[in-house]
Amino acid sequence: MLFNGLPQGSMPKVERPVPLRERVYEALLELISSRSLQPGQHLVESELAGHLGVSRQPVREALQRLNTEGWVDLRPAQGAFVREPTGDETDQLFVVRALLETEAARLAAVGSSAEGLERLDELCARGEAAVAADDVDAVVIANASFHACVMELAGNAVLAELAAHVEHKVRRYYTPIVRQAWVEHRELIAAIAARDDAGAQQVMRAHTEHARTRFPPRP
């Protein structure tokens, strides 16, 4: 086993299509954002290359890019480490997420279709079932899919693009999701179905604020 707490076989093999460095970057980003690679964890180029099935060069390039984007710390004479965001950075991220998600909820309430509401309902049911089964991975996936669907129903491509970028960074915080999140999802569906744009905003604002308070503060 390469990393403590990382199940055997969970490290994905990277396929060969060009550009390889992009595929390596995406594989490492997924492992970090999903917390398969934990904050503070040492990232050894040779080990990563072996488990991804590539040479060290694309791994080195990917780590440099991840360092630039704030996912990895490159420390002189020590190597690469998964970066742990500070409390201030986490707060700022959730503030931006709340702004984007709240506007998306308002737009979804104004223009959503019956088909869109049906998709939201299905995703919420999937998340509730995952909670009941205590399937953490499925809960995280369902939560991300639910919020992505709200963004889609908002019908604003620029908003969706910005939200996708923020959501990727927020995903690392999703493991300790609690049951209350899905109660709030049901409330949001009800507000959207009622075309209550102000109510949808209020529910989403409270939902994103509650999400931040579920995580312990960091220095």
XYZ file of C-alpha atoms in Angstrom:
219
model
C 0.000 0.000 0.000
C 1.424 3.372 -1.037
C -0.474 5.771 1.222
C -1.891 5.204 4.680
C -5.674 5.073 4.487
C -5.750 4.831 0.665
C -7.423 1.535 -0.315
C -5.460 -0.850 -2.500
C -6.298 -0.280 -6.154
C -7.816 3.178 -5.634
C -4.859 4.906 -7.317
C -5.994 5.199 -10.964
C -3.788 4.147 -13.831
C -3.311 6.983 -16.300
C -4.040 6.207 -19.925
C -1.628 7.198 -22.646
C -3.473 9.634 -24.959
C -1.755 12.988 -25.459
C -1.243 15.238 -23.581
C -0.112 12.857 -20.893
C 0.813 15.637 -18.442
C -2.810 16.809 -18.509
C -4.095 13.350 -17.646
C -1.596 13.041 -14.801
C -2.609 16.477 -13.522
C -6.298 15.511 -13.585
C -5.614 12.212 -11.812
C -3.667 13.894 -9.008
C -6.195 16.715 -8.703
C -8.996 14.180 -8.308
C -7.067 12.307 -5.609
C -6.416 15.542 -3.704
C -9.892 17.056 -4.034
C -11.506 13.763 -2.986
C -9.120 13.538 -0.016
C -7.716 10.192 -1.149
C -4.456 12.081 -0.732
C -4.720 13.785 2.653
C -3.673 17.358 3.549
C -0.046 17.409 4.609
C 0.731 14.131 2.858
C 4.170 13.789 1.252
C 3.979 13.241 -2.516
C 6.977 11.288 -3.815
C 7.448 11.627 -7.583
C 8.813 8.129 -8.125
C 5.983 6.498 -6.149
C 3.286 8.535 -7.880
C 4.794 7.743 -11.287
C 4.863 4.027 -10.524
C 1.268 3.875 -9.348
C -0.021 6.035 -12.193
C 1.942 4.008 -14.745
C 3.901 6.942 -16.179
C 7.408 8.407 -16.054
C 8.448 10.968 -13.454
C 8.480 13.915 -15.895
C 4.686 14.344 -16.297
C 4.301 13.856 -12.528
C 6.857 16.609 -11.906
C 5.042 18.926 -14.344
C 1.679 18.159 -12.749
C 3.007 18.870 -9.251
C 4.411 22.187 -10.412
C 1.023 23.147 -11.858
C -0.775 22.003 -8.706
C 1.644 24.113 -6.688
C 0.812 27.172 -8.802
C -2.911 26.555 -8.300
C -2.593 26.148 -4.533
C -3.223 22.404 -4.215
C 0.368 21.389 -3.436
C 3.285 22.921 -1.526
C 6.749 22.461 -3.051
C 9.290 22.765 -0.236
C 13.022 23.141 -0.971
C 15.029 20.013 -0.078
C 11.826 18.310 1.166
C 9.626 17.738 -1.868
C 5.894 18.090 -2.543
C 3.122 17.990 0.053
C -0.659 18.216 -0.222
C -1.519 21.722 0.898
C -3.744 22.344 3.918
C -5.854 25.508 3.388
C -5.890 28.028 6.219
C -9.071 28.961 8.017
C -9.187 32.330 6.240
C -8.834 30.670 2.834
C -11.607 28.228 3.663
C -13.915 31.015 4.800
C -13.251 33.018 1.628
C -13.946 29.972 -0.525
C -17.280 29.311 1.153
C -18.269 32.972 0.878
C -17.729 32.897 -2.880
C -19.532 29.569 -3.154
C -22.513 30.985 -1.266
C -22.764 33.941 -3.656
C -22.662 31.725 -6.748
C -24.979 29.033 -5.409
C -27.523 31.536 -4.106
C -27.793 33.251 -7.479
C -28.072 29.868 -9.195
C -30.956 28.915 -6.895
C -32.763 32.156 -7.750
C -32.343 31.622 -11.492
C -33.405 27.982 -11.223
C -36.608 29.011 -9.450
C -37.365 31.500 -12.206
C -36.759 29.233 -15.185
C -36.731 25.557 -14.207
C -38.800 22.999 -16.103
C -40.764 19.989 -14.913
C -37.993 17.768 -16.256
C -35.419 19.722 -14.287
C -37.388 19.389 -11.079
C -37.699 15.662 -11.695
C -33.910 15.384 -12.029
C -33.413 17.291 -8.772
C -35.870 15.011 -7.033
C -34.095 11.901 -8.338
C -30.691 13.190 -7.230
C -32.016 14.082 -3.802
C -33.528 10.608 -3.441
C -30.192 9.104 -4.451
C -28.413 11.146 -1.787
C -30.952 10.227 0.881
C -30.530 6.548 0.017
C -26.744 6.903 0.270
C -27.084 8.534 3.692
C -29.359 5.705 4.839
C -26.794 3.163 3.604
C -23.947 5.104 5.247
C -22.158 5.182 1.872
C -19.964 8.268 2.257
C -18.540 8.181 -1.276
C -22.017 7.958 -2.804
C -23.234 10.831 -0.589
C -20.392 13.058 -1.781
C -21.076 12.215 -5.441
C -24.818 12.750 -5.055
C -24.270 16.084 -3.321
C -22.001 17.334 -6.099
C -24.458 16.124 -8.738
C -27.367 17.855 -7.001
C -25.586 21.213 -6.885
C -24.425 20.802 -10.496
C -28.024 20.212 -11.520
C -29.146 23.423 -9.789
C -26.425 25.244 -11.746
C -27.636 23.678 -14.980
C -31.223 24.738 -14.277
C -29.989 28.290 -13.654
C -29.150 28.470 -17.365
C -26.140 30.787 -17.008
C -23.014 29.303 -18.603
C -20.601 31.828 -17.071
C -22.035 31.283 -13.593
C -21.776 27.518 -14.075
C -18.144 27.758 -15.173
C -17.170 29.834 -12.149
C -19.134 27.585 -9.815
C -17.497 24.432 -11.215
C -14.064 25.849 -10.424
C -15.080 26.748 -6.870
C -16.924 23.463 -6.361
C -13.808 21.493 -7.181
C -11.951 23.269 -4.390
C -14.854 22.871 -1.966
C -15.158 19.149 -2.629
C -12.273 18.334 -0.289
C -14.522 19.424 2.592
C -17.459 17.180 1.694
C -16.577 13.986 3.553
C -18.266 14.982 6.856
C -21.654 15.666 5.207
C -24.544 15.223 7.636
C -28.174 14.241 7.157
C -29.389 17.824 7.545
C -27.928 18.701 4.133
C -30.533 16.549 2.406
C -33.385 18.079 4.390
C -32.181 21.433 3.059
C -32.022 20.012 -0.471
C -35.691 19.040 -0.183
C -36.533 22.558 0.971
C -34.704 23.976 -2.046
C -36.612 21.731 -4.453
C -39.886 22.895 -2.899
C -38.936 26.561 -3.323
C -37.863 26.045 -6.951
C -41.041 24.113 -7.724
C -43.096 26.967 -6.260
C -41.202 29.483 -8.458
C -40.255 31.234 -5.219
C -36.982 32.858 -6.266
C -36.554 34.737 -2.977
C -37.281 31.603 -0.990
C -34.835 29.566 -3.067
C -32.160 32.172 -2.421
C -32.842 32.086 1.302
C -32.705 28.280 1.492
C -29.486 28.067 -0.528
C -27.844 30.857 1.459
C -28.610 29.066 4.718
C -27.493 25.748 3.227
C -24.079 27.048 2.169
C -23.590 28.838 5.483
C -24.427 25.664 7.392
C -21.933 23.747 5.247
C -19.099 25.978 6.430
C -19.996 25.577 10.094
C -19.816 21.781 9.817
C -16.043 21.887 9.534
C -13.643 22.576 12.407
C -11.776 25.881 12.196
C -8.149 25.808 11.047
C -5.448 28.360 11.858
